[in-house]
mmCIF file of C-alpha atoms in Angstrom:
data_model
loop_
_atom_site.group_PDB
_atom_site.id
_atom_site.type_symbol
_atom_site.label_atom_id
_atom_site.label_comp_id
_atom_site.label_asym_id
_atom_site.label_seq_id
_atom_site.Cartn_x
_atom_site.Cartn_y
_atom_site.Cartn_z
ATOM 1 C CA MET A 1481 27.883 22.170 47.979
ATOM 2 C CA VAL A 1482 24.156 21.545 48.067
ATOM 3 C CA CYS A 1483 23.514 25.034 46.706
ATOM 4 C CA ASN A 1484 25.942 24.411 43.859
ATOM 5 C CA PHE A 1485 24.183 21.137 43.134
ATOM 6 C CA LEU A 1486 20.762 22.793 43.071
ATOM 7 C CA TYR A 1487 22.099 25.568 40.859
ATOM 8 C CA ARG A 1488 23.331 22.985 38.369
ATOM 9 C CA ILE A 1489 19.974 21.184 38.393
ATOM 10 C CA GLY A 1490 18.154 24.425 37.730
ATOM 11 C CA LEU A 1491 20.515 25.251 34.873
ATOM 12 C CA ILE A 1492 20.000 21.802 33.358
ATOM 13 C CA LEU A 1493 16.229 22.170 33.495
ATOM 14 C CA LEU A 1494 16.426 25.548 31.800
ATOM 15 C CA LEU A 1495 18.436 23.925 29.017
ATOM 16 C CA ILE A 1496 16.262 20.834 28.702
ATOM 17 C CA TYR A 1497 12.811 22.399 28.548
ATOM 18 C CA PRO A 1498 13.490 24.648 25.551
ATOM 19 C CA LEU A 1499 15.046 21.672 23.770
ATOM 20 C CA SER A 1500 11.913 19.645 24.329
ATOM 21 C CA SER A 1501 9.761 22.237 22.587
ATOM 22 C CA TYR A 1502 11.151 21.154 19.201
ATOM 23 C CA THR A 1503 11.676 24.603 17.772
ATOM 24 C CA ALA A 1504 14.724 23.870 15.640
ATOM 25 C CA SER A 1505 14.897 24.986 12.062
ATOM 26 C CA ILE A 1506 13.480 22.538 9.541
ATOM 27 C CA GLN A 1507 15.611 23.710 6.642
ATOM 28 C CA GLY A 1508 16.876 20.662 4.751
ATOM 29 C CA THR A 1509 14.717 18.269 6.730
ATOM 30 C CA LEU A 1510 12.628 15.451 5.296
ATOM 31 C CA THR A 1511 8.982 16.354 5.776
ATOM 32 C CA LEU A 1512 6.236 13.760 5.670
ATOM 33 C CA SER A 1513 4.600 15.329 2.623
ATOM 34 C CA GLU A 1514 7.902 15.172 0.725
ATOM 35 C CA SER A 1515 8.310 11.528 1.726
ATOM 36 C CA GLU A 1516 4.846 10.766 0.392
ATOM 37 C CA GLN A 1517 5.553 12.395 -2.961
ATOM 38 C CA LEU A 1518 8.909 10.661 -3.303
ATOM 39 C CA ALA A 1519 7.338 7.296 -2.518
ATOM 40 C CA ILE A 1520 4.621 7.746 -5.150
ATOM 41 C CA ASN A 1521 7.072 8.914 -7.812
ATOM 42 C CA ASN A 1522 9.555 6.111 -7.128
ATOM 43 C CA SER A 1523 7.143 3.214 -6.615
ATOM 44 C CA PRO A 1524 7.726 0.393 -9.152
ATOM 45 C CA GLU A 1525 4.532 -1.270 -7.919
ATOM 46 C CA LEU A 1526 2.389 1.701 -8.937
ATOM 47 C CA HIS A 1527 4.089 1.920 -12.326
ATOM 48 C CA GLN A 1528 3.544 -1.813 -12.803
ATOM 49 C CA ILE A 1529 -0.177 -1.514 -12.070
ATOM 50 C CA GLU A 1530 -0.422 1.440 -14.446
ATOM 51 C CA ALA A 1531 1.279 -0.579 -17.200
ATOM 52 C CA ASN A 1532 -1.074 -3.515 -16.585
ATOM 53 C CA ALA A 1533 -4.086 -1.209 -16.839
ATOM 54 C CA HIS A 1534 -2.918 0.191 -20.184
ATOM 55 C CA ALA A 1535 -2.175 -3.322 -21.445
ATOM 56 C CA LEU A 1536 -5.689 -4.507 -20.564
ATOM 57 C CA GLU A 1537 -7.228 -1.469 -22.251
ATOM 58 C CA GLU A 1538 -5.405 -2.335 -25.468
ATOM 59 C CA GLU A 1539 -6.305 -6.001 -25.084
ATOM 60 C CA ALA A 1540 -9.994 -5.145 -24.611
ATOM 61 C CA VAL A 1541 -10.082 -3.533 -28.055
ATOM 62 C CA ALA A 1542 -8.300 -6.496 -29.632
ATOM 63 C CA LYS A 1543 -10.640 -9.048 -28.056
ATOM 64 C CA GLY A 1544 -13.660 -7.329 -29.604
ATOM 65 C CA GLN A 1545 -12.452 -7.932 -33.164
ATOM 66 C CA PHE A 1546 -13.095 -10.790 -35.574
ATOM 67 C CA SER A 1547 -10.237 -13.156 -36.228
ATOM 68 C CA ASP A 1548 -8.218 -12.500 -39.368
ATOM 69 C CA PRO A 1549 -9.588 -14.032 -42.598
ATOM 70 C CA GLN A 1550 -7.609 -16.918 -44.044
ATOM 71 C CA LEU A 1551 -6.376 -17.168 -47.614
ATOM 72 C CA ILE A 1552 -6.751 -20.592 -49.255
ATOM 73 C CA VAL A 1553 -4.569 -21.461 -52.266
ATOM 74 C CA GLY A 1554 -4.254 -24.893 -53.796
ATOM 75 C CA ALA A 1555 -4.663 -27.243 -56.723
ATOM 76 C CA ALA A 1556 -7.272 -29.993 -57.113
ATOM 77 C CA ASN A 1557 -7.649 -33.106 -59.286
ATOM 78 C CA VAL A 1558 -4.125 -33.065 -60.693
ATOM 79 C CA PRO A 1559 -3.468 -36.337 -62.619
ATOM 80 C CA THR A 1560 -0.613 -38.324 -61.146
ATOM 81 C CA ASN A 1561 0.460 -39.870 -64.437
ATOM 82 C CA SER A 1562 1.539 -36.546 -65.916
ATOM 83 C CA PHE A 1563 0.958 -33.812 -63.293
ATOM 84 C CA SER A 1564 -0.399 -31.718 -66.148
ATOM 85 C CA PHE A 1565 -2.882 -28.937 -65.441
ATOM 86 C CA THR A 1566 -4.366 -29.199 -68.973
ATOM 87 C CA GLN A 1567 -4.834 -32.950 -69.374
ATOM 88 C CA ASP A 1568 -8.144 -33.447 -67.494
ATOM 89 C CA ASP A 1569 -11.262 -31.297 -67.369
ATOM 90 C CA MET A 1570 -11.500 -31.299 -63.552
ATOM 91 C CA THR A 1571 -7.942 -30.146 -62.826
ATOM 92 C CA MET A 1572 -8.076 -26.665 -61.315
ATOM 93 C CA ILE A 1573 -6.217 -24.078 -59.274
ATOM 94 C CA ASN A 1574 -8.225 -22.840 -56.270
ATOM 95 C CA VAL A 1575 -8.063 -19.468 -54.544
ATOM 96 C CA GLY A 1576 -10.408 -18.686 -51.660
ATOM 97 C CA LEU A 1577 -11.062 -16.815 -48.430
ATOM 98 C CA GLN A 1578 -12.291 -18.202 -45.122
ATOM 99 C CA GLN A 1579 -13.755 -16.125 -42.270
ATOM 100 C CA ALA A 1580 -14.826 -17.426 -38.861
ATOM 101 C CA PHE A 1581 -17.671 -15.779 -36.931
ATOM 102 C CA PRO A 1582 -17.768 -16.484 -33.166
ATOM 103 C CA ARG A 1583 -20.790 -17.601 -31.196
ATOM 104 C CA GLY A 1584 -23.457 -14.958 -30.663
ATOM 105 C CA ARG A 1585 -22.097 -11.787 -29.024
ATOM 106 C CA SER A 1586 -19.184 -13.546 -27.358
ATOM 107 C CA LEU A 1587 -16.684 -10.997 -28.683
ATOM 108 C CA THR A 1588 -18.611 -8.166 -27.035
ATOM 109 C CA ALA A 1589 -18.798 -10.084 -23.756
ATOM 110 C CA LYS A 1590 -15.067 -10.865 -23.800
ATOM 111 C CA SER A 1591 -14.221 -7.238 -24.574
ATOM 112 C CA LYS A 1592 -16.419 -6.036 -21.694
ATOM 113 C CA GLN A 1593 -14.730 -8.468 -19.334
ATOM 114 C CA THR A 1594 -11.272 -7.192 -20.267
ATOM 115 C CA LYS A 1595 -12.393 -3.558 -19.976
ATOM 116 C CA ALA A 1596 -13.683 -4.318 -16.481
ATOM 117 C CA LEU A 1597 -10.319 -5.867 -15.578
ATOM 118 C CA ALA A 1598 -8.598 -2.717 -16.878
ATOM 119 C CA LYS A 1599 -10.883 -0.602 -14.705
ATOM 120 C CA GLY A 1600 -9.996 -2.857 -11.786
ATOM 121 C CA GLN A 1601 -6.299 -2.163 -12.331
ATOM 122 C CA GLN A 1602 -6.952 1.582 -12.391
ATOM 123 C CA ARG A 1603 -8.801 1.341 -9.087
ATOM 124 C CA LYS A 1604 -6.139 -0.961 -7.717
ATOM 125 C CA TRP A 1605 -3.653 1.833 -8.437
ATOM 126 C CA GLN A 1606 -5.713 4.150 -6.222
ATOM 127 C CA GLU A 1607 -5.938 1.534 -3.472
ATOM 128 C CA GLN A 1608 -2.220 0.759 -3.627
ATOM 129 C CA GLU A 1609 -1.416 4.476 -3.557
ATOM 130 C CA ALA A 1610 -3.497 4.856 -0.390
ATOM 131 C CA MET A 1611 -1.821 1.811 1.185
ATOM 132 C CA LEU A 1612 1.638 3.041 0.177
ATOM 133 C CA LEU A 1613 0.970 6.432 1.762
ATOM 134 C CA ARG A 1614 -0.256 4.756 4.933
ATOM 135 C CA ASN A 1615 2.902 2.628 5.171
ATOM 136 C CA VAL A 1616 5.156 5.617 4.502
ATOM 137 C CA ARG A 1617 3.315 7.721 7.072
ATOM 138 C CA GLU A 1618 3.503 5.057 9.765
ATOM 139 C CA THR A 1619 7.198 4.393 9.132
ATOM 140 C CA TRP A 1620 8.010 8.115 9.074
ATOM 141 C CA LEU A 1621 6.120 8.609 12.345
ATOM 142 C CA ASP A 1622 7.877 5.642 13.970
ATOM 143 C CA LEU A 1623 11.189 7.166 12.934
ATOM 144 C CA TYR A 1624 10.057 10.526 14.326
ATOM 145 C CA TYR A 1625 9.224 8.895 17.667
ATOM 146 C CA TRP A 1626 12.550 7.111 18.076
ATOM 147 C CA ILE A 1627 14.531 10.201 17.112
ATOM 148 C CA GLY A 1628 12.533 12.108 19.729
ATOM 149 C CA ALA A 1629 13.066 9.304 22.237
ATOM 150 C CA ARG A 1630 16.807 9.436 21.611
ATOM 151 C CA LYS A 1631 16.711 13.167 22.318
ATOM 152 C CA VAL A 1632 14.903 12.623 25.616
ATOM 153 C CA ILE A 1633 17.351 9.888 26.656
ATOM 154 C CA HIS A 1634 20.291 12.146 25.804
ATOM 155 C CA GLU A 1635 18.772 14.856 27.991
ATOM 156 C CA ASN A 1636 18.309 12.317 30.760
ATOM 157 C CA ARG A 1637 21.926 11.189 30.425
ATOM 158 C CA PHE A 1638 23.144 14.789 30.541
ATOM 159 C CA LEU A 1639 21.193 15.291 33.763
ATOM 160 C CA TYR A 1640 22.611 12.126 35.318
ATOM 161 C CA LYS A 1641 26.157 13.161 34.452
ATOM 162 C CA GLN A 1642 25.630 16.362 36.397
ATOM 163 C CA LEU A 1643 24.104 14.405 39.261
ATOM 164 C CA LEU A 1644 27.109 12.063 39.188
ATOM 165 C CA LYS A 1645 29.464 15.030 39.579
ATOM 166 C CA ALA A 1646 27.393 16.307 42.486
ATOM 167 C CA ALA A 1647 27.342 12.883 44.150
ATOM 168 C CA GLU A 1648 31.103 12.495 43.726
ATOM 169 C CA SER A 1649 31.677 15.963 45.178
ATOM 170 C CA GLN A 1650 29.525 15.221 48.204
ATOM 171 C CA TYR A 1651 31.203 11.837 48.660
ATOM 172 C CA SER A 1652 34.643 13.483 48.517
ATOM 173 C CA ALA A 1653 33.504 15.997 51.150
ATOM 174 C CA ASN A 1654 32.207 13.137 53.361
ATOM 175 C CA LYS A 1655 28.651 14.472 52.955
ATOM 176 C CA GLY A 1656 27.416 11.540 50.896
ATOM 177 C CA ASN A 1657 28.052 7.845 50.493
ATOM 178 C CA GLN A 1658 29.556 5.702 47.767
ATOM 179 C CA SER A 1659 26.260 3.939 47.008
ATOM 180 C CA ASP A 1660 24.880 7.210 45.613
ATOM 181 C CA VAL A 1661 27.807 7.438 43.207
ATOM 182 C CA LEU A 1662 27.469 3.798 42.139
ATOM 183 C CA GLN A 1663 23.733 4.118 41.662
ATOM 184 C CA VAL A 1664 24.119 7.100 39.343
ATOM 185 C CA GLN A 1665 26.819 5.240 37.390
ATOM 186 C CA VAL A 1666 24.500 2.254 36.935
ATOM 187 C CA GLU A 1667 21.730 4.533 35.688
ATOM 188 C CA LEU A 1668 24.140 6.133 33.214
ATOM 189 C CA SER A 1669 25.147 2.701 31.893
ATOM 190 C CA ARG A 1670 21.499 1.782 31.444
ATOM 191 C CA LEU A 1671 20.900 4.998 29.527
ATOM 192 C CA ASN A 1672 23.861 4.248 27.252
ATOM 193 C CA ASP A 1673 22.369 0.831 26.505
ATOM 194 C CA GLN A 1674 18.979 2.381 25.762
ATOM 195 C CA ILE A 1675 20.601 4.823 23.344
ATOM 196 C CA ALA A 1676 22.343 1.937 21.555
ATOM 197 C CA GLN A 1677 19.020 0.117 21.199
ATOM 198 C CA ILE A 1678 17.330 3.263 19.914
ATOM 199 C CA GLU A 1679 20.096 3.815 17.351
ATOM 200 C CA GLN A 1680 19.465 0.290 16.076
ATOM 201 C CA ARG A 1681 15.735 0.973 15.730
ATOM 202 C CA ILE A 1682 16.436 4.227 13.915
ATOM 203 C CA ASP A 1683 18.741 2.466 11.433
ATOM 204 C CA VAL A 1684 16.100 -0.199 10.737
ATOM 205 C CA LEU A 1685 13.378 2.391 10.203
ATOM 206 C CA ARG A 1686 15.575 4.465 7.902
ATOM 207 C CA ALA A 1687 16.210 1.327 5.847
ATOM 208 C CA GLN A 1688 12.467 0.667 5.650
ATOM 209 C CA LEU A 1689 11.792 4.242 4.611
ATOM 210 C CA GLY A 1690 14.664 4.065 2.123
ATOM 211 C CA ARG A 1691 12.864 1.218 0.343
ATOM 212 C CA TRP A 1692 10.279 3.776 -0.775
ATOM 213 C CA ILE A 1693 12.184 7.058 -1.039
ATOM 214 C CA GLY A 1694 15.854 6.074 -1.366
ATOM 215 C CA MET A 1695 18.480 5.883 1.370
ATOM 216 C CA ASP A 1696 19.873 9.338 0.638
ATOM 217 C CA ASN A 1697 16.524 10.912 1.461
ATOM 218 C CA ALA A 1698 15.826 8.533 4.348
ATOM 219 C CA SER A 1699 19.113 9.564 5.984
ATOM 220 C CA ARG A 1700 18.045 13.200 6.227
ATOM 221 C CA SER A 1701 16.938 14.712 9.517
ATOM 222 C CA LEU A 1702 13.253 15.058 10.324
ATOM 223 C CA PRO A 1703 11.417 18.225 11.350
ATOM 224 C CA HIS A 1704 10.733 18.736 15.047
ATOM 225 C CA ILE A 1705 6.967 19.035 14.748
ATOM 226 C CA LEU A 1706 4.365 16.411 13.954
ATOM 227 C CA PRO A 1707 2.269 16.763 10.791
ATOM 228 C CA HIS A 1708 -1.206 18.136 11.313
ATOM 229 C CA TRP A 1709 -4.314 16.708 9.686
ATOM 230 C CA PRO A 1710 -7.914 17.811 10.202
ATOM 231 C CA LYS A 1711 -9.927 15.898 12.760
ATOM 232 C CA PRO A 1712 -11.624 12.776 11.395
ATOM 233 C CA LEU A 1713 -15.214 12.921 10.230
ATOM 234 C CA PRO A 1714 -17.959 11.748 12.598
ATOM 235 C CA PHE A 1715 -17.992 7.973 12.890
ATOM 236 C CA ASP A 1716 -21.399 7.456 11.264
ATOM 237 C CA LEU A 1717 -20.384 9.578 8.288
ATOM 238 C CA MET A 1718 -17.132 7.679 7.860
ATOM 239 C CA LYS A 1719 -19.035 4.402 8.061
ATOM 240 C CA SER A 1720 -21.450 5.504 5.338
ATOM 241 C CA LYS A 1721 -18.544 6.555 3.088
ATOM 242 C CA LEU A 1722 -16.741 3.267 3.575
ATOM 243 C CA GLN A 1723 -18.518 1.803 0.540
ATOM 244 C CA GLN A 1724 -16.515 4.232 -1.616
ATOM 245 C CA HIS A 1725 -13.176 2.870 -0.414
ATOM 246 C CA PRO A 1726 -10.756 2.108 -3.299
ATOM 247 C CA LEU A 1727 -10.435 -1.521 -2.186
ATOM 248 C CA LEU A 1728 -14.186 -2.041 -2.574
ATOM 249 C CA LYS A 1729 -14.049 -0.233 -5.920
ATOM 250 C CA VAL A 1730 -11.516 -2.825 -7.058
ATOM 251 C CA ASP A 1731 -13.984 -5.496 -5.995
ATOM 252 C CA ASP A 1732 -16.731 -3.722 -7.963
ATOM 253 C CA ALA A 1733 -14.604 -3.983 -11.101
ATOM 254 C CA ASN A 1734 -13.890 -7.663 -10.446
ATOM 255 C CA ILE A 1735 -17.614 -8.323 -10.028
ATOM 256 C CA GLU A 1736 -18.297 -6.499 -13.281
ATOM 257 C CA ALA A 1737 -15.686 -8.658 -15.015
ATOM 258 C CA SER A 1738 -17.273 -11.803 -13.567
ATOM 259 C CA ARG A 1739 -20.692 -10.750 -14.856
ATOM 260 C CA ALA A 1740 -19.188 -10.294 -18.318
ATOM 261 C CA GLU A 1741 -17.729 -13.789 -18.002
ATOM 262 C CA VAL A 1742 -21.220 -15.128 -17.254
ATOM 263 C CA ALA A 1743 -22.533 -13.352 -20.357
ATOM 264 C CA TYR A 1744 -19.729 -14.902 -22.401
ATOM 265 C CA ALA A 1745 -20.571 -18.374 -21.083
ATOM 266 C CA LYS A 1746 -24.224 -17.907 -22.066
ATOM 267 C CA GLU A 1747 -23.205 -16.988 -25.610
ATOM 268 C CA GLN A 1748 -21.482 -20.360 -25.951
ATOM 269 C CA TYR A 1749 -24.894 -22.023 -26.305
ATOM 270 C CA LYS A 1750 -25.276 -20.257 -29.654
ATOM 271 C CA PRO A 1751 -23.689 -21.675 -32.838
ATOM 272 C CA GLY A 1752 -20.564 -20.228 -34.327
ATOM 273 C CA TRP A 1753 -20.094 -20.417 -38.046
ATOM 274 C CA MET A 1754 -17.544 -20.096 -40.803
ATOM 275 C CA LEU A 1755 -17.935 -18.789 -44.353
ATOM 276 C CA ASP A 1756 -15.804 -19.970 -47.269
ATOM 277 C CA VAL A 1757 -15.763 -18.398 -50.748
ATOM 278 C CA GLY A 1758 -13.504 -19.597 -53.540
ATOM 279 C CA TYR A 1759 -12.627 -19.260 -57.190
ATOM 280 C CA SER A 1760 -11.276 -22.154 -59.261
ATOM 281 C CA VAL A 1761 -9.353 -21.710 -62.533
ATOM 282 C CA ARG A 1762 -9.144 -24.488 -65.161
ATOM 283 C CA GLN A 1763 -6.504 -24.493 -67.880
ATOM 284 C CA GLY A 1764 -6.513 -26.007 -71.355
ATOM 285 C CA ARG A 1765 -9.329 -26.381 -73.887
ATOM 286 C CA MET A 1766 -12.255 -28.672 -74.421
ATOM 287 C CA ALA A 1767 -12.627 -30.977 -77.473
ATOM 288 C CA ASN A 1768 -14.491 -28.295 -79.419
ATOM 289 C CA GLY A 1769 -11.631 -25.875 -78.891
ATOM 290 C CA GLN A 1770 -13.297 -23.639 -76.359
ATOM 291 C CA SER A 1771 -11.511 -22.634 -73.138
ATOM 292 C CA ARG A 1772 -12.563 -24.534 -70.079
ATOM 293 C CA SER A 1773 -14.863 -22.518 -67.782
ATOM 294 C CA ASN A 1774 -13.811 -21.441 -64.280
ATOM 295 C CA PHE A 1775 -15.776 -22.211 -61.102
ATOM 296 C CA VAL A 1776 -16.902 -20.106 -58.135
ATOM 297 C CA GLY A 1777 -18.099 -21.588 -54.854
ATOM 298 C CA ALA A 1778 -19.244 -20.729 -51.338
ATOM 299 C CA GLN A 1779 -20.057 -22.743 -48.248
ATOM 300 C CA ALA A 1780 -20.927 -22.176 -44.605
ATOM 301 C CA THR A 1781 -19.876 -24.309 -41.642
ATOM 302 C CA VAL A 1782 -22.081 -24.091 -38.553
ATOM 303 C CA ASP A 1783 -21.442 -25.397 -35.007
ATOM 304 C CA LEU A 1784 -24.117 -27.624 -33.537
ATOM 305 C CA PRO A 1785 -24.038 -27.147 -29.730
ATOM 306 C CA ILE A 1786 -26.471 -29.990 -29.101
ATOM 307 C CA PHE A 1787 -24.454 -31.676 -26.323
ATOM 308 C CA PRO A 1788 -23.878 -28.875 -23.774
ATOM 309 C CA GLY A 1789 -23.924 -31.058 -20.667
ATOM 310 C CA ASN A 1790 -20.194 -31.394 -20.035
ATOM 311 C CA ARG A 1791 -18.993 -28.183 -21.638
ATOM 312 C CA GLN A 1792 -21.365 -25.206 -21.927
ATOM 313 C CA ASN A 1793 -23.337 -26.128 -18.805
ATOM 314 C CA ARG A 1794 -20.213 -26.588 -16.722
ATOM 315 C CA GLU A 1795 -18.568 -23.435 -18.055
ATOM 316 C CA LEU A 1796 -21.691 -21.441 -17.202
ATOM 317 C CA GLU A 1797 -21.837 -22.927 -13.710
ATOM 318 C CA ALA A 1798 -18.148 -22.136 -13.211
ATOM 319 C CA SER A 1799 -18.703 -18.512 -14.262
ATOM 320 C CA PHE A 1800 -21.601 -18.181 -11.796
ATOM 321 C CA LEU A 1801 -19.418 -19.562 -9.011
ATOM 322 C CA ARG A 1802 -16.623 -17.111 -9.847
ATOM 323 C CA LEU A 1803 -19.163 -14.279 -9.736
ATOM 324 C CA GLU A 1804 -20.337 -15.447 -6.325
ATOM 325 C CA ALA A 1805 -16.725 -15.676 -5.127
ATOM 326 C CA ALA A 1806 -16.054 -12.091 -6.268
ATOM 327 C CA GLN A 1807 -19.138 -10.860 -4.401
ATOM 328 C CA LEU A 1808 -18.127 -12.740 -1.247
ATOM 329 C CA ASP A 1809 -14.620 -11.305 -1.545
ATOM 330 C CA GLN A 1810 -16.090 -7.806 -1.532
ATOM 331 C CA ALA A 1811 -18.265 -8.627 1.482
ATOM 332 C CA ALA A 1812 -15.207 -9.900 3.373
ATOM 333 C CA HIS A 1813 -13.220 -6.781 2.501
ATOM 334 C CA TYR A 1814 -16.061 -4.558 3.714
ATOM 335 C CA LYS A 1815 -16.185 -6.393 7.044
ATOM 336 C CA ASP A 1816 -12.420 -6.040 7.439
ATOM 337 C CA LEU A 1817 -12.574 -2.315 6.706
ATOM 338 C CA LEU A 1818 -15.506 -1.834 9.072
ATOM 339 C CA LYS A 1819 -13.705 -3.703 11.852
ATOM 340 C CA GLU A 1820 -10.611 -1.572 11.362
ATOM 341 C CA LEU A 1821 -12.703 1.597 11.329
ATOM 342 C CA ASP A 1822 -14.321 0.613 14.641
ATOM 343 C CA SER A 1823 -10.985 -0.122 16.300
ATOM 344 C CA GLN A 1824 -9.024 2.826 14.883
ATOM 345 C CA TYR A 1825 -11.752 5.319 15.730
ATOM 346 C CA ALA A 1826 -11.906 4.001 19.308
ATOM 347 C CA ILE A 1827 -8.116 4.269 19.589
ATOM 348 C CA TRP A 1828 -8.247 7.826 18.238
ATOM 349 C CA ARG A 1829 -10.767 8.869 20.894
ATOM 350 C CA SER A 1830 -8.799 7.218 23.695
ATOM 351 C CA LEU A 1831 -5.452 8.691 22.648
ATOM 352 C CA SER A 1832 -6.976 12.162 22.278
ATOM 353 C CA LYS A 1833 -8.137 11.976 25.899
ATOM 354 C CA ARG A 1834 -4.703 10.803 27.027
ATOM 355 C CA VAL A 1835 -2.954 13.607 25.147
ATOM 356 C CA ASN A 1836 -5.123 16.117 26.994
ATOM 357 C CA LEU A 1837 -4.456 14.342 30.299
ATOM 358 C CA TYR A 1838 -0.686 14.487 29.836
ATOM 359 C CA ARG A 1839 -0.786 18.125 28.776
ATOM 360 C CA SER A 1840 -3.070 19.342 31.572
ATOM 361 C CA GLN A 1841 -2.045 17.116 34.498
ATOM 362 C CA LEU A 1842 0.807 14.629 34.205
ATOM 363 C CA ILE A 1843 3.463 16.930 32.745
ATOM 364 C CA PRO A 1844 2.800 19.810 35.220
ATOM 365 C CA GLU A 1845 2.584 17.359 38.131
ATOM 366 C CA ALA A 1846 5.854 15.665 37.171
ATOM 367 C CA LYS A 1847 7.629 19.020 36.983
ATOM 368 C CA GLN A 1848 6.227 20.035 40.337
ATOM 369 C CA ASN A 1849 7.278 16.708 41.850
ATOM 370 C CA ALA A 1850 10.857 17.154 40.607
ATOM 371 C CA LYS A 1851 11.060 20.639 42.070
ATOM 372 C CA ALA A 1852 9.625 19.427 45.371
ATOM 373 C CA ALA A 1853 12.169 16.599 45.512
ATOM 374 C CA THR A 1854 14.982 19.071 44.952
ATOM 375 C CA LEU A 1855 13.723 21.277 47.779
ATOM 376 C CA ALA A 1856 13.372 18.291 50.111
ATOM 377 C CA TYR A 1857 16.907 17.155 49.305
ATOM 378 C CA GLN A 1858 18.135 20.663 50.071
ATOM 379 C CA ASN A 1859 16.556 20.353 53.500
ATOM 380 C CA ALA A 1860 18.069 16.867 53.975
ATOM 381 C CA ALA A 1861 14.580 15.370 54.107
ATOM 382 C CA ILE A 1862 15.246 12.799 51.358
ATOM 383 C CA ASP A 1863 18.261 11.111 49.816
ATOM 384 C CA LEU A 1864 19.725 11.440 46.332
ATOM 385 C CA THR A 1865 17.884 8.313 45.140
ATOM 386 C CA THR A 1866 14.549 10.029 45.547
ATOM 387 C CA VAL A 1867 15.761 13.049 43.588
ATOM 388 C CA LEU A 1868 16.999 10.788 40.804
ATOM 389 C CA ARG A 1869 13.678 8.999 40.715
ATOM 390 C CA ALA A 1870 11.745 12.264 40.513
ATOM 391 C CA TYR A 1871 13.715 13.668 37.583
ATOM 392 C CA SER A 1872 13.810 10.313 35.824
ATOM 393 C CA ASN A 1873 10.049 10.015 36.224
ATOM 394 C CA GLU A 1874 9.571 13.446 34.698
ATOM 395 C CA LEU A 1875 11.601 12.539 31.617
ATOM 396 C CA VAL A 1876 9.798 9.187 31.295
ATOM 397 C CA ILE A 1877 6.470 11.004 31.304
ATOM 398 C CA ARG A 1878 7.751 13.313 28.588
ATOM 399 C CA LEU A 1879 8.719 10.245 26.575
ATOM 400 C CA GLU A 1880 5.295 8.704 27.124
ATOM 401 C CA ARG A 1881 3.615 11.911 25.998
ATOM 402 C CA LEU A 1882 5.672 11.862 22.795
ATOM 403 C CA GLN A 1883 4.710 8.239 22.198
ATOM 404 C CA ILE A 1884 1.016 8.978 22.681
ATOM 405 C CA GLN A 1885 1.185 11.966 20.346
ATOM 406 C CA VAL A 1886 2.861 9.863 17.657
ATOM 407 C CA GLU A 1887 0.452 6.955 18.112
ATOM 408 C CA ARG A 1888 -2.510 9.306 17.788
ATOM 409 C CA THR A 1889 -1.036 10.713 14.570
ATOM 410 C CA LYS A 1890 -0.490 7.167 13.253
ATOM 411 C CA THR A 1891 -4.108 6.390 14.072
ATOM 412 C CA ARG A 1892 -5.157 9.461 12.113
ATOM 413 C CA ALA A 1893 -3.101 8.167 9.172
ATOM 414 C CA ALA A 1894 -4.988 4.869 9.390
ATOM 415 C CA LEU A 1895 -8.301 6.744 9.394
ATOM 416 C CA LEU A 1896 -7.179 8.708 6.331
ATOM 417 C CA TYR A 1897 -6.601 5.387 4.575
ATOM 418 C CA LEU A 1898 -10.078 4.215 5.572
ATOM 419 C CA GLU A 1899 -11.508 7.457 4.223
ATOM 420 C CA GLY A 1900 -9.672 6.776 0.968
ATOM 421 C CA ILE A 1901 -7.902 10.141 1.229
ATOM 422 C CA THR A 1902 -4.474 10.486 -0.323
#
């Protein structure tokens, strides 16, 4: 009976280890690169930012133009006793044009401000694309982990079912005790509960991924290998390139827009003016029989900004404060990015060491421990509980290795975001 039990264990291990190598065909699977492309193509947020950028570009041109001239048409000095246009000499019909000219170069400043805001939207698109890819990558990798975890738990459950049969056989032959059977049954129930929890996590992650790529695509199977990216750049080089991050480029555009706002506020100290030209037609004839002459006129209206204390001065001060706020916003963003770079790079180094440790030591040691436990059980040196613990420990270590591999890949995705790579 013991020999049959050991033969079954050996057969199970031969079946499990090839399964854990993840060599299944990836035909029809949802790769990470495909998920990224689908997310970019289907993102309403990116399309919205693109539309805003185009709108601001059009608006920048419009804000650099003079206001439309105004046509003035009217009648003047019409006598109320007859409403005749020929009775009095001063009765006339007026036609004129009026054009306003803004203060100084305020139109240029306003146009520059809007162009800077348009540039900010373009750079925001790049930043949002990088953030979207990071979110998609992390969600895809989380889904990959839990699908892999479910596979490991299923393998563990398959092993325990075989152990349960062996324990029941030995108990029936009076070579074992009932506690061994009950213990294996409890472990199987726990594994079933773990699988149910994992299925719930998988459903939640598929729903999250479906937000970006659609549920039909999110429901597809994943490949059995992790994506591979080049190793990150040296830390000092990444730190020096951090200034080129899309988020800081957005801040650059906002600062440029704030500077244009300051320039606009300074132009408000200069006078604006308005030009009127008109032509007046008189009807009827004078006493000597000659036609009454027509009139032409022109006038200019000029602003007098001689009381700037509560308007121009305060508007200028407000624009300076908004410029300072934009600069401080950029400084805060840089500190946040630098802090994340420090932490993510440290995590990357630590996880890389742990991956090597699991590959070179923990996995081989766990396998050796399971084989040794089997041999000891064969020689009646240990009980079934110890064998169960040894094989369970081996599968747990495999699960931990998968988790570390996925976490390291997620950390690399975070570093790609910090590098501004899409």
